[in-house]
Coordinates of C-alpha atoms in Angstrom, one line a residue:
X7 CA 92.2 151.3 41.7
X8 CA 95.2 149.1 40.5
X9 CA 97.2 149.1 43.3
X10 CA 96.8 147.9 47.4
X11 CA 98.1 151.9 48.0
X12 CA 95.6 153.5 45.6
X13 CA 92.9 151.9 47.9
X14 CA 93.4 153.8 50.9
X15 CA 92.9 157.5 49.6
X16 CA 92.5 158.7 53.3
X17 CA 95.6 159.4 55.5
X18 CA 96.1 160.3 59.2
X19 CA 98.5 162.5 60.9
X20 CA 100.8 160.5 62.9
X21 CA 100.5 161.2 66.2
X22 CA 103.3 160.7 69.1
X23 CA 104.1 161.5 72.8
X24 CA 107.3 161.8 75.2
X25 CA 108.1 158.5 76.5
X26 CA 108.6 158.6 80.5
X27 CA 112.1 156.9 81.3
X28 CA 111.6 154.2 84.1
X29 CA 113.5 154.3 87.3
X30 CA 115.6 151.6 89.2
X31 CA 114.5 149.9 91.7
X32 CA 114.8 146.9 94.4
X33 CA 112.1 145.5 96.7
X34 CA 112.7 142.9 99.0
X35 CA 112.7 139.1 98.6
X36 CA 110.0 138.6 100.7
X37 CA 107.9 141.8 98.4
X38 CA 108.7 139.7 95.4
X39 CA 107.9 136.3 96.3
X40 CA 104.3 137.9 97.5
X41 CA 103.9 139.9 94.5
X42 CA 104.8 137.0 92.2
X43 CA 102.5 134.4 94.0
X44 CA 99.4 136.8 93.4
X45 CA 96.2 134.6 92.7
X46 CA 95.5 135.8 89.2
X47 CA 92.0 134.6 88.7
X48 CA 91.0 136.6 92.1
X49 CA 93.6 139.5 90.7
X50 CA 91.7 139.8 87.1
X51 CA 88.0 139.4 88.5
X52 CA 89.2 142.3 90.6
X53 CA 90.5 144.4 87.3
X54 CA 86.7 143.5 86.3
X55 CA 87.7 140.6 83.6
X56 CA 85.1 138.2 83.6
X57 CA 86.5 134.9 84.4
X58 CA 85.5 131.2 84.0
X59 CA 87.0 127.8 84.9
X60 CA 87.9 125.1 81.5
X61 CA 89.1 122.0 82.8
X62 CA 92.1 122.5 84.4
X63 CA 92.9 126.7 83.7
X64 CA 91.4 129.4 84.1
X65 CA 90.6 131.8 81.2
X66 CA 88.6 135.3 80.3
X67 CA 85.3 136.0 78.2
X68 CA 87.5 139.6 77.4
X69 CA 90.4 136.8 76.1
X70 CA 89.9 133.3 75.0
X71 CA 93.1 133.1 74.3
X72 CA 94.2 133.5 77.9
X73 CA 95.3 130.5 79.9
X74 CA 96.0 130.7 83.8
X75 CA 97.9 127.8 85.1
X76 CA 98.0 126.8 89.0
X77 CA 96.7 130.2 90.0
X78 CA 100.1 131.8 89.3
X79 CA 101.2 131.9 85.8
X80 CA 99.5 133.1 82.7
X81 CA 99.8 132.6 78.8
X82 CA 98.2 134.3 76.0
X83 CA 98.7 131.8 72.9
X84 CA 97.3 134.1 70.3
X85 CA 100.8 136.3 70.8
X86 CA 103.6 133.8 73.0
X87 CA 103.4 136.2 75.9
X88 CA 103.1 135.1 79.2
X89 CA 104.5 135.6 83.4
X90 CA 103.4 136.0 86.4
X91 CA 101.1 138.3 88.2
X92 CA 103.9 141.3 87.8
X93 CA 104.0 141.2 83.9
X94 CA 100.2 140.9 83.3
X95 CA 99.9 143.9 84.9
X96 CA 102.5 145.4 82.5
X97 CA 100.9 144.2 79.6
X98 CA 97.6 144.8 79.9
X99 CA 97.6 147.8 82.4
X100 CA 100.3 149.8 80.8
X101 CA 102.5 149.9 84.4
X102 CA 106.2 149.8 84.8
X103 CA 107.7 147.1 87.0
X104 CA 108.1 149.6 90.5
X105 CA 104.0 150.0 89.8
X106 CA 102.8 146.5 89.0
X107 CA 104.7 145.2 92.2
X108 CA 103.8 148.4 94.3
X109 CA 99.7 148.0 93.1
X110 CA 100.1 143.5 93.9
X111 CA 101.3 144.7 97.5
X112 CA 98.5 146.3 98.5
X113 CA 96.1 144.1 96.5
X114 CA 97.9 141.2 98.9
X115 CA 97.3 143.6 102.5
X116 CA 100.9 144.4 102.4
X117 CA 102.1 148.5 102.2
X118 CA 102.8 149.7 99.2
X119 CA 106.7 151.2 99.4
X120 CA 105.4 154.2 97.2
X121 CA 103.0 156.7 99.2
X122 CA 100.7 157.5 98.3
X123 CA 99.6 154.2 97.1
X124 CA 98.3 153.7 93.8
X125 CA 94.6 153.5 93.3
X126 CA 93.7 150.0 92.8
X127 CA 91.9 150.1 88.7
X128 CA 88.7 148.6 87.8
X129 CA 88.2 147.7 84.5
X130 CA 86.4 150.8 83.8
X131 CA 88.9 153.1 85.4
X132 CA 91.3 151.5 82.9
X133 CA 89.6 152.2 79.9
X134 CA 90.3 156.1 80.7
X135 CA 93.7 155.5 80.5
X136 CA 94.8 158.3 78.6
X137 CA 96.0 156.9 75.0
X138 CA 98.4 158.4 72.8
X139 CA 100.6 157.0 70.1
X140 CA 104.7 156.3 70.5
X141 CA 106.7 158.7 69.0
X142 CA 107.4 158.1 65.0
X143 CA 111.0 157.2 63.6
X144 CA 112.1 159.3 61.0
X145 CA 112.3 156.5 58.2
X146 CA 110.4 152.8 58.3
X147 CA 113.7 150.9 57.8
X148 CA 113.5 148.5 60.2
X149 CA 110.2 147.8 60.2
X150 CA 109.6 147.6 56.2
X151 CA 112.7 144.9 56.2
X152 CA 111.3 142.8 59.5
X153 CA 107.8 142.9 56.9
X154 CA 110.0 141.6 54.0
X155 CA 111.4 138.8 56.0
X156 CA 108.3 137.2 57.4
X157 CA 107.2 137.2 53.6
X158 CA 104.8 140.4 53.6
X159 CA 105.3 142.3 50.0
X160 CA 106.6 145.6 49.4
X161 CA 103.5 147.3 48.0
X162 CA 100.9 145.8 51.0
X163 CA 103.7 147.4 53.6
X164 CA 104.0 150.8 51.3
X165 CA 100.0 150.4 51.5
X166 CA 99.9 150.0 54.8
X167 CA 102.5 152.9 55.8
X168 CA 100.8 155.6 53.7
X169 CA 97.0 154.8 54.7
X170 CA 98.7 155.6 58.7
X171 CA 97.9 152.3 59.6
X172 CA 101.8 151.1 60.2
X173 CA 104.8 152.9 61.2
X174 CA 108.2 152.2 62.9
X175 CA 108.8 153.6 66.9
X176 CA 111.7 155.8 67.6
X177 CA 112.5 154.2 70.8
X178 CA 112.5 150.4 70.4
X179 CA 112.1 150.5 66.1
X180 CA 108.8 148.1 66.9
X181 CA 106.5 148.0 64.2
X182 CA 103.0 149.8 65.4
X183 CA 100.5 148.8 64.1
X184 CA 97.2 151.8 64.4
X185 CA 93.6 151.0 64.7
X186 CA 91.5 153.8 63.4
X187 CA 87.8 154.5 64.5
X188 CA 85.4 155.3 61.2
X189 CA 86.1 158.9 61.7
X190 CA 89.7 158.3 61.0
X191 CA 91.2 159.1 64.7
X192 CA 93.4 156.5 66.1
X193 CA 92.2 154.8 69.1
X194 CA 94.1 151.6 69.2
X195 CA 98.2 150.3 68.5
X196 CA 99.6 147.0 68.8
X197 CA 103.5 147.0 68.8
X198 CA 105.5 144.2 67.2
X199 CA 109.4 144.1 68.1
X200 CA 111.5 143.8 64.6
X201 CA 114.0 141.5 66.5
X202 CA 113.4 137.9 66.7
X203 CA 117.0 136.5 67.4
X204 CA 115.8 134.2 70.1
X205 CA 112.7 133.1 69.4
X206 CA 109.5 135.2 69.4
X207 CA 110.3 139.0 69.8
X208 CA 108.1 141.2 72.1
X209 CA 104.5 142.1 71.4
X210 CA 102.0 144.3 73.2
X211 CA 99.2 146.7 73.0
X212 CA 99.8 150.4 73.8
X213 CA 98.2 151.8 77.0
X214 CA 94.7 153.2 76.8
X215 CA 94.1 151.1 73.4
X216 CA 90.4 150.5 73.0
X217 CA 89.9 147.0 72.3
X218 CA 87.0 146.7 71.2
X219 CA 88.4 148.5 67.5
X220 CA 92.3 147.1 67.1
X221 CA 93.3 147.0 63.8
X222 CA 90.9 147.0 60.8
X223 CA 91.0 147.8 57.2
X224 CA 88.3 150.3 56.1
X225 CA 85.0 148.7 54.7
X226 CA 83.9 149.4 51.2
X227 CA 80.0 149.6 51.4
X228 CA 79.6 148.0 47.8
X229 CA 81.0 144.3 49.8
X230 CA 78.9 142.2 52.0
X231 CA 81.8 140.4 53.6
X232 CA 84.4 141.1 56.5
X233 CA 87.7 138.9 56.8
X234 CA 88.9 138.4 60.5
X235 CA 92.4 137.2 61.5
X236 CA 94.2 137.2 64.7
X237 CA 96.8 139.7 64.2
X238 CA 97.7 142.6 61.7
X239 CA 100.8 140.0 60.6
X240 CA 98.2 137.5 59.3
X241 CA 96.2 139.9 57.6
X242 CA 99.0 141.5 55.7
X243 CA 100.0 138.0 54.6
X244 CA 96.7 137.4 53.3
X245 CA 96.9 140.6 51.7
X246 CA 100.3 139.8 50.0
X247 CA 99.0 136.0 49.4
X248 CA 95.3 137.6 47.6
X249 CA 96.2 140.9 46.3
X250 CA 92.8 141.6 45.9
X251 CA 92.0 142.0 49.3
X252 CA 92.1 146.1 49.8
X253 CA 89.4 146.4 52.5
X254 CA 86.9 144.4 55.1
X255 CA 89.1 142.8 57.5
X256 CA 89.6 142.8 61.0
X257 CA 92.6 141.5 62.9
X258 CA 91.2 140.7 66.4
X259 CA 94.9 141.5 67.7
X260 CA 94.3 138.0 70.0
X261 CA 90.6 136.3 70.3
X262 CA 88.4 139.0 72.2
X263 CA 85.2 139.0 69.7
X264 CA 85.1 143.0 70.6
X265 CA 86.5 144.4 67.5
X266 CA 84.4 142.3 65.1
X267 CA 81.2 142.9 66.9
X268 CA 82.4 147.1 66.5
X269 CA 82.6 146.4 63.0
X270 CA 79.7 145.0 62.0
X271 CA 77.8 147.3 64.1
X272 CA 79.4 150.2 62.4
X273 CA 78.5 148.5 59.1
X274 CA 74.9 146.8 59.1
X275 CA 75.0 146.5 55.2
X276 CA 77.0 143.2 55.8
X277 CA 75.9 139.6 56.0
X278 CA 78.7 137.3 55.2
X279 CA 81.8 137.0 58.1
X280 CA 84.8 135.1 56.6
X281 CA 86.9 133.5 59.5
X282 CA 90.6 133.8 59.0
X283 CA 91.8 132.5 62.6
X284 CA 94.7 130.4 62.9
X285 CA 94.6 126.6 63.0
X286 CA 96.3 126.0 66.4
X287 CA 94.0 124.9 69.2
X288 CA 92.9 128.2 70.4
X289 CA 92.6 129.3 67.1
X290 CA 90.1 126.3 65.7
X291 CA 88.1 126.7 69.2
X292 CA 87.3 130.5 68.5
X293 CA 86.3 129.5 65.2
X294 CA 83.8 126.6 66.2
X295 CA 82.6 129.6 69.0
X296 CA 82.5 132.4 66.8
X297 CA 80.7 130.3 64.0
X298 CA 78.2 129.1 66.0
X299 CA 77.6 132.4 67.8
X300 CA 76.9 134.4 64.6
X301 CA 75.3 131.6 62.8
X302 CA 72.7 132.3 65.2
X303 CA 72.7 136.0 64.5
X304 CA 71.5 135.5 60.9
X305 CA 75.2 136.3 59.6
X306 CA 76.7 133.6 56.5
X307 CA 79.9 132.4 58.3
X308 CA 82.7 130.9 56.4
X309 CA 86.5 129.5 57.3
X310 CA 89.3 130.0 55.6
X311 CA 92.3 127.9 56.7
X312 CA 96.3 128.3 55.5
X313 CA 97.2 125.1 53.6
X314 CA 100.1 124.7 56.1
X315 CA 101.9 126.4 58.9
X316 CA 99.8 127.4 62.1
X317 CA 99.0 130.9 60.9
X318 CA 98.8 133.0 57.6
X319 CA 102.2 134.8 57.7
X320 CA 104.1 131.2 58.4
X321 CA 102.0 129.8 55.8
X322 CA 103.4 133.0 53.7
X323 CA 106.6 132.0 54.5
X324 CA 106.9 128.2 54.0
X325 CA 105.5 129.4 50.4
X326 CA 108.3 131.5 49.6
X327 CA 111.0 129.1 50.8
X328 CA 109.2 126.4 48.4
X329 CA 109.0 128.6 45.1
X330 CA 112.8 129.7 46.2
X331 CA 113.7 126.3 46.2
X332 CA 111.5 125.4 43.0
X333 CA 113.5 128.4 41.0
X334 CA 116.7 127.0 42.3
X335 CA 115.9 123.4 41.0
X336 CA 114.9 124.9 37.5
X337 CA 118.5 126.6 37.5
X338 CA 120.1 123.8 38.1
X339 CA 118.4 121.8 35.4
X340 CA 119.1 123.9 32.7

């Protein structure tokens, strides 16, 4: 095929769901400052998460990425979010505020406000979470010109759009981005907010995602080679940046190993893994761990790193702005 679109010959059905609208609600100062001083490492071994001590934070084997600070605060560096107990819980358990403080109340031995109180999850409870995708805008406006301005071609977003792997939200206009299972059914969607006006704009992975799949590009049995990046961003800028890319690559959607493992489970015909990550701290210690880990699995493992920037898509970017400023220099001169 010629073209990143011809690639994908299969295409979904979009899928979508009602959204609930979230109620109002005030709890007391006294609820809040319990629910916000939550131990998190006790909170997440509790969810089923396993955790482990590094030096002075706390982090997860399910997230490298993750970094809990004097018991109380978290970060996850592979996508700038980060709180307290009471926004964990609504990123990574799918609950609205009124639930995450209600479920840290009774996790604490206080009484919930809502009878009857919610049933405390376990990490396997929460992988039942039903799933189902956001509802679909009627046009990919927003999202096809938030691409454009991180750098990300017009043909690997078309690509991307038709093969149901990237659509725009109805409610918010996020960018979803779909992971697919081999069957073609959507199990998995990370949503990217298309505003960034003060600094990074919201990310976050829709309830009842399975993990352990995210977001992949299908695998084309004639390669021997899968490409893994951090998030669907990087690997459509790798895509734009190496237009030969049309297949074989994983974006982890943060560090948890889960969805590579998946894939090369699902594909035992390849041998080579290609790491992609980005070259911030967390970034360069996944890839030392990941290297060494399936080295020792028999696997050839390379690195690719961007030339500059922390990531692909800013690499991408400080590209364009240098051949924009090379084309305005050779205007000048003439």
């Amino acid at each position: 095929m010629g073209c990143f679109e011809g690639f994908f010959s299969f295409h979904w059905k979009k899928e979508v769901t009602n959204i609930k609208q979230k109620t109002a609600f005030r709890f007391t100062d006294e609820e809040m400052e319990t629910a916000k001083g939550t131990d998190l490492p006790d909170l997440l071994e509790h969810l089923g998460y396993n955790v482990r001590r590094v030096g002075s934070y706390y982090t997860t084997k399910e997230m490298d990425s993750l970094r809990i600070k004097d018991r109380r605060t978290w970060k996850r560096y592979s996508n700038g979010t980060g709180g307290d107990s009471i926004t964990f819980l609504q990123e990574f358990c799918g609950k609205d505020f009124r639930e995450a403080v209600n479920y840290l109340l009774e996790f604490n031995g206080h009484h919930s406000r809502d009878p009857p109180t919610p049933r405390l999850k376990t990490a396997e409870a929460e992988k039942k979470t039903v799933f189902t995708l956001p509802i679909a805008n009627q046009d990919q406006r927003r999202v096809f010109a938030y691409l454009q301005k991180r750098g990300i071609s017009a043909q690997v977003i078309r690509g991307f759009i038709k093969a149901g792997l990237l659509y725009e939200d109805s409610l918010h206009h996020n960018c979803v981005f779909v992971g697919r299972e081999v069957g073609g059914k959507a199990v998995f969607a990370s949503k990217r907010g298309t505003y960034d006006l003060n600094g990074s704009g919201f990310k976050g992975d829709v309830p009842g995602s399975d993990k352990s799949v995210a977001f992949r590009l299908p695998c084309d049995s004639a390669l021997d080679w899968v490409a893994v990046f951090e998030a669907p961003i990087d690997l459509m800028s790798f895509c734009t940046l190496h237009r030969q890319v049309r297949s074989n690559a994983v974006a982890l959607c943060g560090l948890y190993q889960g969805p590579l493992d998946t894939y090369l489970r699902e594909n035992p015909h390849l041998k080579r893994i290609v790491l992609c990550l980005d070259a911030d701290g967390p970034g360069r210690e996944a890839t030392e761990k990941f290297r060494a880990e399936y080295s020792q699995k028999g696997y050839t493992v390379s690195t690719r790193t961007p030339a500059h920037g922390k990531d692909w898509n800013e690499y991408l970017q400080q590209r364009g702005r240098a051949k924009e400023r090379g084309e305005q220099n050779q205007a000048i001169a003439r």
